[in-house]
PDB file of C-alpha atoms in Angstrom:
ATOM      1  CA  UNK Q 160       2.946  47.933   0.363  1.00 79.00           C
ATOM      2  CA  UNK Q 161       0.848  44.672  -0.494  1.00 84.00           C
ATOM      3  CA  UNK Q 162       3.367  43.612  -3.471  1.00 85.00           C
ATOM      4  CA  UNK Q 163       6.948  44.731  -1.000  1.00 87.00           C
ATOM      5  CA  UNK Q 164       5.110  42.565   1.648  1.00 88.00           C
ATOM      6  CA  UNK Q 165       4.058  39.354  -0.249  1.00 88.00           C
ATOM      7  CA  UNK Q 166       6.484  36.992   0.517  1.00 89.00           C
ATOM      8  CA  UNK Q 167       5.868  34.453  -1.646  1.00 90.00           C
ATOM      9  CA  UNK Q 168       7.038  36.626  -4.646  1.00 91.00           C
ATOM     10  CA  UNK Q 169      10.501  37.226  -3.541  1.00 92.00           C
ATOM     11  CA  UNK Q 170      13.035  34.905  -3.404  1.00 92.00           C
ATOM     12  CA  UNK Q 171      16.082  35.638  -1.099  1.00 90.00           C
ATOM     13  CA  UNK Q 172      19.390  36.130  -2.249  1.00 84.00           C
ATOM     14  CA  UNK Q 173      23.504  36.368  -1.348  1.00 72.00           C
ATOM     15  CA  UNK Q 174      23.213  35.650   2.461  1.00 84.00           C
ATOM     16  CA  UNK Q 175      19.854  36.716   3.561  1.00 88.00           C
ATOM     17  CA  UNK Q 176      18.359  32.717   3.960  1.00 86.00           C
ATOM     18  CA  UNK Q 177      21.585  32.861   6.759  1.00 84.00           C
ATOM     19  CA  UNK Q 178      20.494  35.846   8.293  1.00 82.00           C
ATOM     20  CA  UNK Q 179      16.748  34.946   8.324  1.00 82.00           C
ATOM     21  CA  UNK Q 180      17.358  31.579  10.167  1.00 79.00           C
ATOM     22  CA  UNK Q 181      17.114  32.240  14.134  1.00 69.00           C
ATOM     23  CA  UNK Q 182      17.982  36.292  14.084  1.00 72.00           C
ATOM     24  CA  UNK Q 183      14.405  37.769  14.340  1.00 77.00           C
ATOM     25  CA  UNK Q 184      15.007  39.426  11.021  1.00 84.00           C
ATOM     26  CA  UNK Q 185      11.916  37.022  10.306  1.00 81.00           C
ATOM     27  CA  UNK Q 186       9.250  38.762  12.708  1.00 79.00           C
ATOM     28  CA  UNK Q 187      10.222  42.026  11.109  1.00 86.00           C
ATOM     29  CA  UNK Q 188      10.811  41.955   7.471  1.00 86.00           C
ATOM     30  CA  UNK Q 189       7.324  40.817   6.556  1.00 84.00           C
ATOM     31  CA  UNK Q 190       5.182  42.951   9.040  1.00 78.00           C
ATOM     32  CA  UNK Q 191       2.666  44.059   7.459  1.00 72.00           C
ATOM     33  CA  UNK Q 192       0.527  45.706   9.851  1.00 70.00           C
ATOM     34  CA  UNK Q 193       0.564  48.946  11.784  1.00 74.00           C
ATOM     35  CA  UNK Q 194       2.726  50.486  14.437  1.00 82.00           C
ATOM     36  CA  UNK Q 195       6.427  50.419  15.397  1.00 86.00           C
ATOM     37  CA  UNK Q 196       9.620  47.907  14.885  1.00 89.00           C
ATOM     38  CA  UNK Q 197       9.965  46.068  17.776  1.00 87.00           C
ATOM     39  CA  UNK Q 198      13.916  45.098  17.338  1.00 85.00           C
ATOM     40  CA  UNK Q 199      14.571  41.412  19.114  1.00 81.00           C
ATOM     41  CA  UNK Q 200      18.331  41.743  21.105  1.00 78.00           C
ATOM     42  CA  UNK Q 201      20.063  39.416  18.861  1.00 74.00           C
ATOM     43  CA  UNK Q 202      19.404  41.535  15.546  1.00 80.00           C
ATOM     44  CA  UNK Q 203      22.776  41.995  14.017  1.00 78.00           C
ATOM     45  CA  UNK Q 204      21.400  45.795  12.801  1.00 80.00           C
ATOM     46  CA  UNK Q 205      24.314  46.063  10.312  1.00 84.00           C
ATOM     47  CA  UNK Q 206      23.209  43.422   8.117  1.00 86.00           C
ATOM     48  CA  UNK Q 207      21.766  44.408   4.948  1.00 89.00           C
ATOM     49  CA  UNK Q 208      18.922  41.350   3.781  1.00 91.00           C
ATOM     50  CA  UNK Q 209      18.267  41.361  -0.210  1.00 91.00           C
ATOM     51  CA  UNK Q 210      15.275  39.801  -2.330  1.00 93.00           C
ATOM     52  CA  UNK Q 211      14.927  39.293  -6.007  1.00 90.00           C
ATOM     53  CA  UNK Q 212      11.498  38.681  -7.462  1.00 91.00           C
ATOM     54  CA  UNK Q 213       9.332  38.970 -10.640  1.00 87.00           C
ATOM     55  CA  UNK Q 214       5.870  40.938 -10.713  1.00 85.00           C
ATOM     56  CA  UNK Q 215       3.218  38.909 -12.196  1.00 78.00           C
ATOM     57  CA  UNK Q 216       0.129  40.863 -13.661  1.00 79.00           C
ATOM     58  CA  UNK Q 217       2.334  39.769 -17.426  1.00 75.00           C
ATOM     59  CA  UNK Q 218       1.952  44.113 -18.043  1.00 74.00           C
ATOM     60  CA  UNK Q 219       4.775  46.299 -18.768  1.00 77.00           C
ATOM     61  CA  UNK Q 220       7.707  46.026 -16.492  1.00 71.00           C
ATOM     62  CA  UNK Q 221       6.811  42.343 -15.453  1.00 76.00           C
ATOM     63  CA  UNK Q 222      10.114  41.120 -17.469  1.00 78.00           C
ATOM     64  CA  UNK Q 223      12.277  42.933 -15.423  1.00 83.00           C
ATOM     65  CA  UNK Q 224      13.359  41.521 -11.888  1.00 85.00           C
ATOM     66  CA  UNK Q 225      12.464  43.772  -9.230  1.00 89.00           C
ATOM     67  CA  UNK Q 226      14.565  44.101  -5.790  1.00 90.00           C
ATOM     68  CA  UNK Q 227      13.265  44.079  -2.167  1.00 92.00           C
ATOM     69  CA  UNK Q 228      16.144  45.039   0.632  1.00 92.00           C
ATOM     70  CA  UNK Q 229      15.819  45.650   4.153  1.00 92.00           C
ATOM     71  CA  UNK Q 230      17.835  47.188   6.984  1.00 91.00           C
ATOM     72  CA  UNK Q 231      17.802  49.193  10.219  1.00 92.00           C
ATOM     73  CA  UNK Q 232      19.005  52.898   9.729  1.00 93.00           C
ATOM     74  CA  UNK Q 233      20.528  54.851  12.280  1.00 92.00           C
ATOM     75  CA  UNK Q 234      18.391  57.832  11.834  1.00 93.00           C
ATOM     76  CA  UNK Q 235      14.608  58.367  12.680  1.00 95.00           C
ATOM     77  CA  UNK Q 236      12.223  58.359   9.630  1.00 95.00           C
ATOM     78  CA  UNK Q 237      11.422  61.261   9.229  1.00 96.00           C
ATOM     79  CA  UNK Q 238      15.010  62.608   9.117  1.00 96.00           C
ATOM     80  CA  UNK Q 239      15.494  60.185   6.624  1.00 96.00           C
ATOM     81  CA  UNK Q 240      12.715  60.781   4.756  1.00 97.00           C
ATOM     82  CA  UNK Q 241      13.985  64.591   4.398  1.00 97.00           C
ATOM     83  CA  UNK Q 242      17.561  63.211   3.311  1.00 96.00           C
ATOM     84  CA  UNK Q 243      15.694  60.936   0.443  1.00 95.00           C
ATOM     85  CA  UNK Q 244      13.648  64.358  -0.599  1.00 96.00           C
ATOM     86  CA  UNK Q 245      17.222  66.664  -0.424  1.00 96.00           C
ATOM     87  CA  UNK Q 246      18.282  67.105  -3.719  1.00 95.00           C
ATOM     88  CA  UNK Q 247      21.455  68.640  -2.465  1.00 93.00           C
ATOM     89  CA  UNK Q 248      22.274  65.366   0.071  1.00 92.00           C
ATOM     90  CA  UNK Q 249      21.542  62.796  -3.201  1.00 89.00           C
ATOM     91  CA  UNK Q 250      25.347  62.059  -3.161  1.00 86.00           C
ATOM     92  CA  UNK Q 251      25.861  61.016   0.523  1.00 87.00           C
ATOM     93  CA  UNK Q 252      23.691  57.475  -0.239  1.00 84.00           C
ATOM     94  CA  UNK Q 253      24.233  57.439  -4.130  1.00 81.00           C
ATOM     95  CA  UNK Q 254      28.000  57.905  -4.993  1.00 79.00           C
ATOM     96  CA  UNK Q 255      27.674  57.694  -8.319  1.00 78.00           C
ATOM     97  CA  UNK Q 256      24.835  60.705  -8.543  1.00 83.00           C
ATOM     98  CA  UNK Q 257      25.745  63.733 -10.882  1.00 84.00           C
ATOM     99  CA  UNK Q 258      23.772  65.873  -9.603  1.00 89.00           C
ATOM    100  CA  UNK Q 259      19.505  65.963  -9.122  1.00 92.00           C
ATOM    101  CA  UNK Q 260      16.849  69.438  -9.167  1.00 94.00           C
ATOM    102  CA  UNK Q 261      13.822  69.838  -9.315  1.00 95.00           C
ATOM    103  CA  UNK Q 262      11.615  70.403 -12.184  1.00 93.00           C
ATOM    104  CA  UNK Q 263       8.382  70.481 -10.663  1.00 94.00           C
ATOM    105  CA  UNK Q 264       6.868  70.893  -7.064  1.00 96.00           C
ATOM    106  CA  UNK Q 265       3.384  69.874  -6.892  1.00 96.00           C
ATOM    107  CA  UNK Q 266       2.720  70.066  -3.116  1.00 96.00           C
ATOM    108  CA  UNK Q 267       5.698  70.335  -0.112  1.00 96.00           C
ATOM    109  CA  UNK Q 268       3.168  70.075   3.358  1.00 96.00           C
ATOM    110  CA  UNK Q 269       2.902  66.752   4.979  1.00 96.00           C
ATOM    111  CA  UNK Q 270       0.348  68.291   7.261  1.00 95.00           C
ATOM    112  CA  UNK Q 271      -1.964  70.467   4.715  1.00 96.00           C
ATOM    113  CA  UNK Q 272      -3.740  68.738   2.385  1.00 96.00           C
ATOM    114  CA  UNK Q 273      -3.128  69.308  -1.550  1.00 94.00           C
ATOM    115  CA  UNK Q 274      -3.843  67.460  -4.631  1.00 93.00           C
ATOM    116  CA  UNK Q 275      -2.393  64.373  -3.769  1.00 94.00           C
ATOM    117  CA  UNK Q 276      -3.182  64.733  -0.008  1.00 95.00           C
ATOM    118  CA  UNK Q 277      -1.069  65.503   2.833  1.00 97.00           C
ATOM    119  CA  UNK Q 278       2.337  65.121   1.186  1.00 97.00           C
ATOM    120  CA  UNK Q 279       5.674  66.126  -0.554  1.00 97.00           C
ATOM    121  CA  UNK Q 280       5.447  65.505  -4.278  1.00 97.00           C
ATOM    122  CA  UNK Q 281       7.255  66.503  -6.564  1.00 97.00           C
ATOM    123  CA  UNK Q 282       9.143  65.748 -10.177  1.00 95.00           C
ATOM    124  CA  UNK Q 283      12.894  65.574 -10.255  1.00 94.00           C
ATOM    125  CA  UNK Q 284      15.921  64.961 -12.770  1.00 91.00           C
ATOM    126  CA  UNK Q 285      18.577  62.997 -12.365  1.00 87.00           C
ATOM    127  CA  UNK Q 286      22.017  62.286 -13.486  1.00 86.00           C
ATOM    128  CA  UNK Q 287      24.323  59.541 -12.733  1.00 80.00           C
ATOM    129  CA  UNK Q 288      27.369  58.570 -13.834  1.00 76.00           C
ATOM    130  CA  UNK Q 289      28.495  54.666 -13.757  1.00 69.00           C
ATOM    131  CA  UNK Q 290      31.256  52.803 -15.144  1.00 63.00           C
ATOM    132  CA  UNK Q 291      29.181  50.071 -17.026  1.00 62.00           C
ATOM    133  CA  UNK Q 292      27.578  52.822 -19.488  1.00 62.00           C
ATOM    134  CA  UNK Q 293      29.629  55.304 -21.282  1.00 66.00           C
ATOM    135  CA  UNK Q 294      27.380  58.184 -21.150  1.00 68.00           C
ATOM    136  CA  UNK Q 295      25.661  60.045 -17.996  1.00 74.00           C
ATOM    137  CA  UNK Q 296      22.271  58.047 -17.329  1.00 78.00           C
ATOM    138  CA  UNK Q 297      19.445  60.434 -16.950  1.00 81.00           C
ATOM    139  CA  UNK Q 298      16.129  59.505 -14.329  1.00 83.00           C
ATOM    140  CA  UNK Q 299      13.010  61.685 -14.552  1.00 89.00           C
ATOM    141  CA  UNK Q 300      10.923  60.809 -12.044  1.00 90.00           C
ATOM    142  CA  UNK Q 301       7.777  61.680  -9.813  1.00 94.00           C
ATOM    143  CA  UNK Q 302       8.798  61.143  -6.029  1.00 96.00           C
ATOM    144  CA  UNK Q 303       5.395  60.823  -3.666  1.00 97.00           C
ATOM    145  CA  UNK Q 304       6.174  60.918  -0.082  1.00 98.00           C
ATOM    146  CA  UNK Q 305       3.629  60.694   3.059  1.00 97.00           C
ATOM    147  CA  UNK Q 306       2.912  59.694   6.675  1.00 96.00           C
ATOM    148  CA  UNK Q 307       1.942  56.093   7.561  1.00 94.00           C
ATOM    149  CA  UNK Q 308      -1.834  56.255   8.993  1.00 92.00           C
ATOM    150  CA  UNK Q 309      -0.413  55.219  12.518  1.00 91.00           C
ATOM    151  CA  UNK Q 310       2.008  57.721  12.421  1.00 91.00           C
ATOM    152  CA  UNK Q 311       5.017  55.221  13.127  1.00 92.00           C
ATOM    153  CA  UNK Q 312       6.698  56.308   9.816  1.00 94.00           C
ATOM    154  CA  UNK Q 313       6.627  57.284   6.238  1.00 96.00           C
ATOM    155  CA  UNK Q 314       6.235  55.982   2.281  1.00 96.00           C
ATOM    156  CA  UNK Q 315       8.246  56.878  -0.348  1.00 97.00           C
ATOM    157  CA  UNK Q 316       6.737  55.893  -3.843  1.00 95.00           C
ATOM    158  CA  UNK Q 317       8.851  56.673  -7.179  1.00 94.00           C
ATOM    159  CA  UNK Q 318       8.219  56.805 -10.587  1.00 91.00           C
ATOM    160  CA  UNK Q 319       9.553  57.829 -13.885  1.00 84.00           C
ATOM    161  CA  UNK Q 320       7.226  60.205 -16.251  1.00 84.00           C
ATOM    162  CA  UNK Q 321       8.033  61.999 -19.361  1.00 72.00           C
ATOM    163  CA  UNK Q 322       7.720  65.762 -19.528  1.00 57.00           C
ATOM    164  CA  UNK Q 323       8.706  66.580 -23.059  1.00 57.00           C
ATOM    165  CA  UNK Q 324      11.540  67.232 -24.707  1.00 54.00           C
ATOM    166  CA  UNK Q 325      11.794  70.716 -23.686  1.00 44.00           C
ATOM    167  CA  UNK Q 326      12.721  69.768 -20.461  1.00 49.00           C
ATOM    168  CA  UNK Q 327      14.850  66.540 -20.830  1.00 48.00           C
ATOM    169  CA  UNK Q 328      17.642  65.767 -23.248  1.00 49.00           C
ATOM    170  CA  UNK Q 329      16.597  62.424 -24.597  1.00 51.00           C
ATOM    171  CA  UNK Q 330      19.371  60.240 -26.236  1.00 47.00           C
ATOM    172  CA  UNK Q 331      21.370  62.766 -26.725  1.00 52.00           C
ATOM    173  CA  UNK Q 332      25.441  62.300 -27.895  1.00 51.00           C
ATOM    174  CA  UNK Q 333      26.302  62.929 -23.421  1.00 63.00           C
ATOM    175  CA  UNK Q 334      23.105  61.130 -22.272  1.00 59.00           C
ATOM    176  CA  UNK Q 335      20.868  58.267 -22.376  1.00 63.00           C
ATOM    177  CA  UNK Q 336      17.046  57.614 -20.498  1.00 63.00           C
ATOM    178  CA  UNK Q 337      16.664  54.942 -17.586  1.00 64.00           C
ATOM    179  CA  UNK Q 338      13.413  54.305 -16.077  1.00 70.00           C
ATOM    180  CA  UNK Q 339      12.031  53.582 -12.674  1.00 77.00           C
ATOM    181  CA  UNK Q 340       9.544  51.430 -13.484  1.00 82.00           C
ATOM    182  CA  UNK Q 341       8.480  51.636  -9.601  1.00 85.00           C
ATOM    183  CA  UNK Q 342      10.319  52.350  -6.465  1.00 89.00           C
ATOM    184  CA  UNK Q 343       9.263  52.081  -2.765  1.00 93.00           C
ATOM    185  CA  UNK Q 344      10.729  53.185   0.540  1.00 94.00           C
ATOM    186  CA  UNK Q 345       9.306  52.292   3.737  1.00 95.00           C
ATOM    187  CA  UNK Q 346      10.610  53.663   6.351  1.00 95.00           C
ATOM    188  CA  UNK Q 347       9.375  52.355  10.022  1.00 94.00           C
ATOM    189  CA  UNK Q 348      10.401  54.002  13.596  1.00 93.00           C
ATOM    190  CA  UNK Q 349      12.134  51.316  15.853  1.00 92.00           C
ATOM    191  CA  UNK Q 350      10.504  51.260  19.480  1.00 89.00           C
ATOM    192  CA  UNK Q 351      12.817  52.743  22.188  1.00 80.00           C
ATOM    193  CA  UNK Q 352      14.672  54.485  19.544  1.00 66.00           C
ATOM    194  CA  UNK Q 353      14.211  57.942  18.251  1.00 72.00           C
ATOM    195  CA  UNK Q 354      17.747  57.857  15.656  1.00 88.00           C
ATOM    196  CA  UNK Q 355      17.111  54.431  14.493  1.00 91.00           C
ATOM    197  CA  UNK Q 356      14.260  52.795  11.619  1.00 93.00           C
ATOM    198  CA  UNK Q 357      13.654  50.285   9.974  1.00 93.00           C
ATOM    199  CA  UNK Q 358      14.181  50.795   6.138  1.00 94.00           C
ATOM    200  CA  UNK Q 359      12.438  48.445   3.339  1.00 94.00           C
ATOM    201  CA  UNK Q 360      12.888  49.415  -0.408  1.00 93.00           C
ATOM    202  CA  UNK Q 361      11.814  48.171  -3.685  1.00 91.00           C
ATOM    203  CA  UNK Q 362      13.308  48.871  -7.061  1.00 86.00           C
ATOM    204  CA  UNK Q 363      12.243  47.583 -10.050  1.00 84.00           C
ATOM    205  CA  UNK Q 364      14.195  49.192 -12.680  1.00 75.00           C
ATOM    206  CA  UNK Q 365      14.696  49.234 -16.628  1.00 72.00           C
ATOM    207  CA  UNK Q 366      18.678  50.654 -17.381  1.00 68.00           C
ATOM    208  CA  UNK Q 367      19.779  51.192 -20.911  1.00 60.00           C
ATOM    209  CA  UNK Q 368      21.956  48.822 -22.517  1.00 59.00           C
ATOM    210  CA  UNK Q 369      22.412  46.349 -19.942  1.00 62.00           C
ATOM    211  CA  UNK Q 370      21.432  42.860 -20.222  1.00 64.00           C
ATOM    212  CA  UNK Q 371      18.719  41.453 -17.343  1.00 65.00           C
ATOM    213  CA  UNK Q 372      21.211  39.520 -15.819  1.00 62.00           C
ATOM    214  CA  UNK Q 373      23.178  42.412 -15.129  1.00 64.00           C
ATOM    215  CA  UNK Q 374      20.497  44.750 -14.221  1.00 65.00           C
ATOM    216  CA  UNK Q 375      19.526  42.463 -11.513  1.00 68.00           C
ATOM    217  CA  UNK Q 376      22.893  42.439  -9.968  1.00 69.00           C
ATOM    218  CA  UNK Q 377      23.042  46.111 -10.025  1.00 66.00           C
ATOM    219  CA  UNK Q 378      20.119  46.633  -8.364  1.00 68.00           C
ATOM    220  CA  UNK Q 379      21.120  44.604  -5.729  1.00 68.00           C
ATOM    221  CA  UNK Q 380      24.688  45.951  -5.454  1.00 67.00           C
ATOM    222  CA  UNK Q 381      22.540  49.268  -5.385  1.00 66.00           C
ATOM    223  CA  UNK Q 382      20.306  48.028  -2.664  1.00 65.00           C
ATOM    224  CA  UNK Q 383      22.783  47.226   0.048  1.00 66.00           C
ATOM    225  CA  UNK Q 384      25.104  50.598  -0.937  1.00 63.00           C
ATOM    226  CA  UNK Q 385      22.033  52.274  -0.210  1.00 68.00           C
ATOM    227  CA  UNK Q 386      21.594  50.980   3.752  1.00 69.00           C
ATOM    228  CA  UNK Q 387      25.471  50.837   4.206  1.00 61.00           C
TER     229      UNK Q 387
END
């Protein structure tokens, strides 16, 4: 939450600096403390606001850009939470999924504690199909999901792992490996609304034979198909 809410790292991009001037998008895109989303009247709640930035600790992943987007959802966070964590639902925000399961559950109780807490974790695969690489683009990744300490919402934190061979097809002839190098939903209630949150993501990716400058705009074509 510290890195998606430093706002000197991000720099905005298409039409955000527009939407930022005068809407109250300002108030609520950087709050980084506690408690509900306090929506001002003028918010135009279909915009989608995008941000492009570089981590800089100079270790792995710091080459790639990362992308910040934020938007207001029409659904409460915890119902979209539980869409995020349906495998089955993975096409109705990512239209060019193939398909994603579970290989692992390590704990599915948000309100017993486990190994990692009180949370839904859990390893999945996925397959995607785009028309900039020829073969299907396989994700393994660990998905970590749990309750905000003031209860006004929920984090999402992704990341890809490697579980052998035996359970991935690596490089294969039909597939190739991306990578999530680290990926971060927060999802916020909006006050006076129980169907509506605010939704903040990060992705900082590394796809397979694409150059940068094309990964970035990806990403942020990904971004706002995500909150449309």
């Amino acid at each position: 939450i510290k890195s998606m809410m430093d706002q000197s790292m991000w720099k905005d991009e298409q039409k955000t600096s527009r939407l930022l001037k005068g809407s109250g998008w300002e108030d609520i895109c950087w709050k980084d403390g506690g408690g509900s989303i306090h929506l001002p009247k003028n918010i135009p709640e279909e915009e989608v606001l995008v941000w492009s930035g570089n981590f800089a600790h100079g270790l792995y992943g710091s080459d790639m850009t990362a992308v910040r987007s934020a938007g207001i959802v029409n659904m409460s966070p915890k119902a979209l939470m539980e869409l995020l964590f349906d495998n089955s639902r993975n096409k109705v925000y990512n239209k060019f999924s193939a398909g994603r399961e579970d290989l692992m559950v390590l704990h599915d109780n948000l309100d017993e504690e486990g190994p990692f807490g009180k949370s839904r974790t859990k390893v999945v695969r996925t397959e995607t199909q785009t028309p900039l690489v020829k073969r299907n683009v396989q994700l393994v990744t660990l998905m970590h999901a749990k309750a905000l300490d003031d209860d006004s919402g929920y984090l999402i934190v992704s990341r890809a792992v490697t579980q052998g061979s035996e359970k991935c097809v690596l490089d294969s002839i039909d597939y190739v490996r991306s990578e999530i190098i680290m990926g971060a939903n927060l999802l916020r209630r909006v006050d006076g609304g129980s169907d509506k949150c605010l939704m903040i993501n990060v992705n900082h990716l590394r796809p397979p034979m694409i150059p940068q400058w094309m990964a970035k705009k990806i990403g942020i074509i990904g971004c706002s198909y995500l909150l449309h």
